Short mmCIF file of C-alpha atoms and ligand atoms in Angstrom, two decimals:
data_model
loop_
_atom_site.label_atom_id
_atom_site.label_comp_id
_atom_site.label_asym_id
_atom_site.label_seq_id
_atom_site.Cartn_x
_atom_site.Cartn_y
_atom_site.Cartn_z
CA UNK A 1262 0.00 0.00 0.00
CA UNK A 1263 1.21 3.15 -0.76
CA UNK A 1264 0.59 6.29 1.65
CA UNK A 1265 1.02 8.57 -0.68
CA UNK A 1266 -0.46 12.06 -0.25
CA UNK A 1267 -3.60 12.33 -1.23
CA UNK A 1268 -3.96 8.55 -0.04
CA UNK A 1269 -3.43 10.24 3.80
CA UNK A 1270 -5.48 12.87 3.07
CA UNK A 1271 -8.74 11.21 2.75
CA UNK A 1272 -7.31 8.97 5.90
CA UNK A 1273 -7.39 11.68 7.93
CA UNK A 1274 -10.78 12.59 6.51
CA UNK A 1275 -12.23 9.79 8.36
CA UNK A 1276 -10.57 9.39 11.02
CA UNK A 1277 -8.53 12.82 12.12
CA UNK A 1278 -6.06 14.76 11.49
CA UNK A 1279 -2.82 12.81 12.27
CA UNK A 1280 -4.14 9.35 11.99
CA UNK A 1281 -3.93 6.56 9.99
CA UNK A 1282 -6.45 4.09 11.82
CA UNK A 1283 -9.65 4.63 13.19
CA UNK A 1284 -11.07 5.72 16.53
CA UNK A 1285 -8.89 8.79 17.39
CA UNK A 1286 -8.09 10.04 20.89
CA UNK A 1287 -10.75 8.00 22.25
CA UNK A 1288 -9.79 4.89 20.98
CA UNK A 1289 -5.90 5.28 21.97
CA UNK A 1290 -7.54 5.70 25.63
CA UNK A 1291 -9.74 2.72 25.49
CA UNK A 1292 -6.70 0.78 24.33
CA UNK A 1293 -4.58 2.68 27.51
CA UNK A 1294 -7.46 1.42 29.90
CA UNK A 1295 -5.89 -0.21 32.92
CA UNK A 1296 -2.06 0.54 31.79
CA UNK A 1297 0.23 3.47 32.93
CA UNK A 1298 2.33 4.99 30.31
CA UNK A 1299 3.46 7.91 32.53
CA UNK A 1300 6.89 8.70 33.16
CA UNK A 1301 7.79 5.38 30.63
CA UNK A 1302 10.18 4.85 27.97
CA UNK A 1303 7.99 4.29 25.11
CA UNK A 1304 8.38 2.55 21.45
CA UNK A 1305 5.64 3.53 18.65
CA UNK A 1306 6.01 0.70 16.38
CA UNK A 1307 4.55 1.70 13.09
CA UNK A 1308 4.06 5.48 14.15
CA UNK A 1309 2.40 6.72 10.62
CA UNK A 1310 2.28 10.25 10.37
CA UNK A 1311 2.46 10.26 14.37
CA UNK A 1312 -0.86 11.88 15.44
CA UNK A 1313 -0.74 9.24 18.18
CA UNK A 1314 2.98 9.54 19.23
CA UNK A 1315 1.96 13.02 20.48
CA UNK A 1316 -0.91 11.60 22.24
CA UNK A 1317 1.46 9.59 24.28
CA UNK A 1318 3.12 12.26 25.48
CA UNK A 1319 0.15 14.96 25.80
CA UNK A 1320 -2.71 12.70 27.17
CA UNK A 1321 -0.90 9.83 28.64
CA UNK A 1322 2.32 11.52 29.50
CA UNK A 1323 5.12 9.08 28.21
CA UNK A 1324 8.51 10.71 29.33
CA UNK A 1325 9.73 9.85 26.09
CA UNK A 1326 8.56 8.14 22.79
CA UNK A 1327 10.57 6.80 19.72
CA UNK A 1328 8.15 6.30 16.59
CA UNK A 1329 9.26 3.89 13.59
CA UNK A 1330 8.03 3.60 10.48
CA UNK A 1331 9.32 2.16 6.97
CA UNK A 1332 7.20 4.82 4.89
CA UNK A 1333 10.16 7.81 4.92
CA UNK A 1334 7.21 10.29 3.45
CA UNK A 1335 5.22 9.44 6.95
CA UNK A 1336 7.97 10.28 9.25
CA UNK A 1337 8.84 13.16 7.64
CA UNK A 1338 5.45 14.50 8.20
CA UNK A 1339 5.44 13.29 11.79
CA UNK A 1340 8.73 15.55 12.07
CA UNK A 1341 7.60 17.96 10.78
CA UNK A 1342 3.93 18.77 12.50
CA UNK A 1343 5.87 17.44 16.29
CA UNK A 1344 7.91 20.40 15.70
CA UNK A 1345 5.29 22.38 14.93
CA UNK A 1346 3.70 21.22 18.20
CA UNK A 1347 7.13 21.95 20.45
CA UNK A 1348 7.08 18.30 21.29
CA UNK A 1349 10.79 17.34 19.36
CA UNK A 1350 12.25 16.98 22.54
CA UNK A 1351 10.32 14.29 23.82
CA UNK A 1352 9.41 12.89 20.66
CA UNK A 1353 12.16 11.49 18.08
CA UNK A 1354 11.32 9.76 14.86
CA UNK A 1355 13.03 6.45 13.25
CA UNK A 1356 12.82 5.07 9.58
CA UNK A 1357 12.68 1.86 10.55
CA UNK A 1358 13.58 -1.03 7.90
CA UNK A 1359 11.21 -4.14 7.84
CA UNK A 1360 13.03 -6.63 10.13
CA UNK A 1361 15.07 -6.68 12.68
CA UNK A 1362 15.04 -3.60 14.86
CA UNK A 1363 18.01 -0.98 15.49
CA UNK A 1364 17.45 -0.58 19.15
CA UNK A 1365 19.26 -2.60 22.20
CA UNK A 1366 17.94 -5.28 24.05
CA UNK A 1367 16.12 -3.84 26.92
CA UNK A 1368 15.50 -0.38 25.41
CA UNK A 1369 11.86 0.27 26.10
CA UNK A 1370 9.40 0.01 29.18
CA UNK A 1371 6.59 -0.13 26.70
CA UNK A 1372 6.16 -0.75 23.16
CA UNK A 1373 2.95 0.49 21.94
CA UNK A 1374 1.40 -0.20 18.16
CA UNK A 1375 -1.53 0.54 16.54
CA UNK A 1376 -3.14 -1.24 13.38
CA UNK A 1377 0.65 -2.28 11.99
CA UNK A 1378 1.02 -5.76 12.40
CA UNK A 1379 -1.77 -6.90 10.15
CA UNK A 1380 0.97 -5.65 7.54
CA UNK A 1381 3.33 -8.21 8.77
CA UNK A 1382 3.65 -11.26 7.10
CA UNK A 1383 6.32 -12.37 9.70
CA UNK A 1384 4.75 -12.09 13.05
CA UNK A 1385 6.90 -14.27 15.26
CA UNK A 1386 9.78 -12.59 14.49
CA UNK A 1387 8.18 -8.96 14.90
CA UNK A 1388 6.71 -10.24 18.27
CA UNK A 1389 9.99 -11.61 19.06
CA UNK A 1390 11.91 -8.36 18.02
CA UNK A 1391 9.17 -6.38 20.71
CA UNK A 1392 10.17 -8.73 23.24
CA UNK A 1393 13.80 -7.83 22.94
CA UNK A 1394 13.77 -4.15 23.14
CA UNK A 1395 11.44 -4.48 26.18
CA UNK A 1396 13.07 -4.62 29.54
CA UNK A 1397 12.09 -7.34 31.83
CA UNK A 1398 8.22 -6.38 33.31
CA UNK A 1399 8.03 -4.32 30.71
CA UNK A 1400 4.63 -3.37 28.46
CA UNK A 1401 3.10 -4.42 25.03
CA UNK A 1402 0.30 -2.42 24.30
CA UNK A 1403 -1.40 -1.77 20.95
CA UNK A 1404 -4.57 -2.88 18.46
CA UNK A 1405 -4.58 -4.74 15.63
CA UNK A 1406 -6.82 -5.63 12.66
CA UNK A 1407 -7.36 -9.63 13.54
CA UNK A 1408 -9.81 -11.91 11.87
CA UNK A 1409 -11.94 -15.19 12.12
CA UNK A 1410 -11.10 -18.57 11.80
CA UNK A 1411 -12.27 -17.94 8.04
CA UNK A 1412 -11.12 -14.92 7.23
CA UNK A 1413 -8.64 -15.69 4.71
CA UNK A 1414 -10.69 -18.30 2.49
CA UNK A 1415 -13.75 -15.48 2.51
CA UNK A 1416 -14.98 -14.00 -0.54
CA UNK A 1417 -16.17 -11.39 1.21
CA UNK A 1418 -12.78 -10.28 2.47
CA UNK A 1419 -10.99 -11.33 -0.82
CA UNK A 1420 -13.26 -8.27 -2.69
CA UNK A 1421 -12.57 -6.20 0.12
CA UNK A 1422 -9.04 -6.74 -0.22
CA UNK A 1423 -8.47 -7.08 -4.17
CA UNK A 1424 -10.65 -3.29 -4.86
CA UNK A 1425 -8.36 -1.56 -2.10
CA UNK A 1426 -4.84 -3.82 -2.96
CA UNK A 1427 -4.11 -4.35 0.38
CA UNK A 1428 -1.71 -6.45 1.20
CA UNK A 1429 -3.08 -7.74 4.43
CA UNK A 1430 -1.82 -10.73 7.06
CA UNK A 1431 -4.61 -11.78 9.73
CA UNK A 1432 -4.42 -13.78 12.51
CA UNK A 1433 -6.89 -14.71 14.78
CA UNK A 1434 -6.68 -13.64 18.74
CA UNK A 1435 -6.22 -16.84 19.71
CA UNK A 1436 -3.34 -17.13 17.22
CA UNK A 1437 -2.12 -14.00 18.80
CA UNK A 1438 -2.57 -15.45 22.05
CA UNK A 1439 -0.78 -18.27 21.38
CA UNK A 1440 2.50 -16.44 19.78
CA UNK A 1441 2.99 -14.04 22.66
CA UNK A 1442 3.08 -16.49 25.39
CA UNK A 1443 5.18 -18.93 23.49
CA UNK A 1444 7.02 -15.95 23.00
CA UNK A 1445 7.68 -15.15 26.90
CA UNK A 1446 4.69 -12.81 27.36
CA UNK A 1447 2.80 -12.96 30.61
CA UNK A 1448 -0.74 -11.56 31.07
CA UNK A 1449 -1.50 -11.35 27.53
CA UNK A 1450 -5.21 -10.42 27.35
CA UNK A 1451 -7.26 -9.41 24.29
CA UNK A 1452 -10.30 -6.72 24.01
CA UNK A 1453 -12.52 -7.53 20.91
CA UNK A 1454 -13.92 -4.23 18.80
CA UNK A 1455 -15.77 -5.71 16.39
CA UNK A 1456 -18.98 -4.26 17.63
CA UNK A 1457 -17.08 -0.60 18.32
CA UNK A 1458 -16.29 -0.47 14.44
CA UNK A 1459 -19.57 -1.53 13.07
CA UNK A 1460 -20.64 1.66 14.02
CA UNK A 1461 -17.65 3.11 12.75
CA UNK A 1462 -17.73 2.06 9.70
CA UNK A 1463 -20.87 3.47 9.40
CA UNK A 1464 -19.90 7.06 10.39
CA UNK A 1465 -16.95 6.53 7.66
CA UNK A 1466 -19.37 6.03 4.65
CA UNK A 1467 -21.52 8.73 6.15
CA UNK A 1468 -18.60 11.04 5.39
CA UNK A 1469 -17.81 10.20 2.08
CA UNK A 1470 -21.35 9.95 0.97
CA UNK A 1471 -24.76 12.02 1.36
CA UNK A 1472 -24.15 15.91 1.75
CA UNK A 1473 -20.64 15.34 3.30
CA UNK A 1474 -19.43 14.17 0.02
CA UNK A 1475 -19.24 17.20 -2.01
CA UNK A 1476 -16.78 18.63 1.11
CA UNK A 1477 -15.12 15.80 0.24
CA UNK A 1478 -14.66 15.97 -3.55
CA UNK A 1479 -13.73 19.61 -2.88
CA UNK A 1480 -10.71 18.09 -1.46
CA UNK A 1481 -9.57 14.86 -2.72
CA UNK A 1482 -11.83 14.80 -6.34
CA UNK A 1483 -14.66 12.30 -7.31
CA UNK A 1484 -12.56 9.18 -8.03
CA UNK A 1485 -10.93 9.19 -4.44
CA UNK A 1486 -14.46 9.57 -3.57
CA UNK A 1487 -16.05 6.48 -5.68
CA UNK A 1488 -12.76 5.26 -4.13
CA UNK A 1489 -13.40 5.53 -0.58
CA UNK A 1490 -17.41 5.05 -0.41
CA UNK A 1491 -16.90 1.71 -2.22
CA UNK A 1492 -13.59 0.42 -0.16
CA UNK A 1493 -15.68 1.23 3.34
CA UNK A 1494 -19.09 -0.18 1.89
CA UNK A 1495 -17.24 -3.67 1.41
CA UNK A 1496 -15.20 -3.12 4.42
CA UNK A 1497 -18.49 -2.91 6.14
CA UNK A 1498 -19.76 -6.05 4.65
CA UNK A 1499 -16.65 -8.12 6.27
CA UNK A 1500 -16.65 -6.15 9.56
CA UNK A 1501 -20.92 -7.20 9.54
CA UNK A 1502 -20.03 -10.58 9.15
CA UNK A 1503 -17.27 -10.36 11.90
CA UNK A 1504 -14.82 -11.43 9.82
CA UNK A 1505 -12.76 -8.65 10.60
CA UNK A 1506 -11.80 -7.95 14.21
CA UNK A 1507 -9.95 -4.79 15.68
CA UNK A 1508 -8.82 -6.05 18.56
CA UNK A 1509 -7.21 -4.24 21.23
CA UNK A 1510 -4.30 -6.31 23.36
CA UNK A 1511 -1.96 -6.30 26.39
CA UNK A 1512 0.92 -7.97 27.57
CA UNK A 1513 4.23 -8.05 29.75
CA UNK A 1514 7.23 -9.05 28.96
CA UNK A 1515 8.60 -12.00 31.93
C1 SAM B 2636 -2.58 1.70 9.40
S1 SAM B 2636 -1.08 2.57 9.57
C2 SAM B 2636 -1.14 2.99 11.30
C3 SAM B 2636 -0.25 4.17 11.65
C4 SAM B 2636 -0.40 4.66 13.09
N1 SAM B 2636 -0.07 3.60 14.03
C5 SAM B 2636 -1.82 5.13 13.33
O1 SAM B 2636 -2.60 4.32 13.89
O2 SAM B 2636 -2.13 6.26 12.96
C6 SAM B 2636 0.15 1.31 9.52
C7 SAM B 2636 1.57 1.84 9.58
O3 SAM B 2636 2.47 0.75 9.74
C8 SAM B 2636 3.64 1.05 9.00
N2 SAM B 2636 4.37 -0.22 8.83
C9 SAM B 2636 4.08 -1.26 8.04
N3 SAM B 2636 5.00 -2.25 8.19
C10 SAM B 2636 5.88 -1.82 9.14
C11 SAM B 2636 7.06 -2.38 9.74
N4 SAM B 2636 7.53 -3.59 9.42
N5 SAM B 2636 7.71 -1.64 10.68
C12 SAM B 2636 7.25 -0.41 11.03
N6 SAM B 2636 6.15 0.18 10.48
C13 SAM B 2636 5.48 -0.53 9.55
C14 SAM B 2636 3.09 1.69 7.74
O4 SAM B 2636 4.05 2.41 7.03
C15 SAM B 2636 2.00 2.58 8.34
O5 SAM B 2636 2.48 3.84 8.73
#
């Protein structure tokens, strides 16, 4: 997939300015519930254009936070508007390569990611890569976009899929389960959102279609329109048949 641009643009559209997954400031809370970021030592795996990374800091007041990303054009943006927002000296960006990761073992007390590893065809070794950069009782916190036990044979996530190109790598959460405490995790519990995004997918066709679309054509023109009405109106079928599961998770490194 390809964030170019326009392609973040009409992200933001739907789901605010500085993010690249759904559910804004809320959402980032609701994943936060019951953990303490304060004062911590934080990774941002994945860290987009970094709307979150400052949300670490301002709202759940990380000492420090290190965002990643392999899209160079997304980090430079998240430079660029952390700046703007006087945060640079808590807040320092990475381009990360896929792979192994350039920090220490031990580096982090928590690594948090949202909606990333779904591109990741590799999980284990991801997983096992958080594990090393996290000190000993330290915390894995983050969302995902997980699926069903059918999820990959579906034809309903197959059109999803093949009209947007993603290139997109479920598991399930008991898959997920499974990895981090064969991993070493302790504690690893899972929060599913399917029900949560039901409703936002809904609100995300309401604003490409109906009077908010001509705001949006404005913008980003009438194909990214077509564009975005039709990839959430088959996302919508697969999140209906909960077949695609946002799922929220937590975990400590033993
Ligand atoms: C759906 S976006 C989420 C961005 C951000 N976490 C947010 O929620 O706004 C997924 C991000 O993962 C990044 N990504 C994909 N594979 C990655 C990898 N192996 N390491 C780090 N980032 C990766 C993409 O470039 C993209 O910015």
């Amino acid at each position: 997939m390809a964030y170019d641009k326009e392609f973040v643009g009409g992200l933001e559209w739907l789901w605010g300015e500085g993010f690249l997954s759904p559910g804004g400031c809320e959402e980032i809370s609701e994943i936060l519930r019951g953990s303490s970021i304060k004062g911590k030592k934080v990774l941002d795996m994945g860290c987009g254009i970094g709307g979150i990374t400052h949300l670490l800091v301002t709202e759940h007041k990380a000492q420090e936070v290190v965002g990643i990303d392999v899209a160079e054009a997304l980090i430079e943006r998240a430079r660029i508007d952390t700046q703007a927002a006087g945060l640079a000296e808590q807040i320092k960006y990475r381009l990360a390569e896929p792979g192994p990761l350039d920090f220490d073992d031990a580096e982090f007390d928590v690594v948090f990611t949202k909606d990333v590893i779904v591109h990741i065809q590799d999980k284990c070794s991801i997983f096992e890569e958080l594990h090393r950069v996290l000190r000993r009782g330290g915390l894995l916190v983050g969302s995902d976009w997980l699926g069903s036990d059918n999820t990959n044979q579906s034809e309903l996530v197959r059109a999803w899929l093949d009209f947007c190109e993603l290139d997109f790598h479920f598991h399930t959460a008991a898959q997920l389960q499974r990895l981090l405490t064969g991993i070493g995790f302790d504690s690893v519990k899972t929060r599913d959102r399917n029900s949560w995004y039901c409703n936002a997918v809904r609100a995300e066709i309401d604003k490409v279609s109906g009077e908010s679309r001509s705001k949006f054509v404005k913008n980003f023109g009438e194909e990214m329109a077509d564009f975005r009405l039709q990839s959430s109106t088959l996302k919508m079928k697969v999140v209906d048949a909960g077949e695609l599961r946002p799922t929220n998770f937590s975990a400590v490194k033993n």
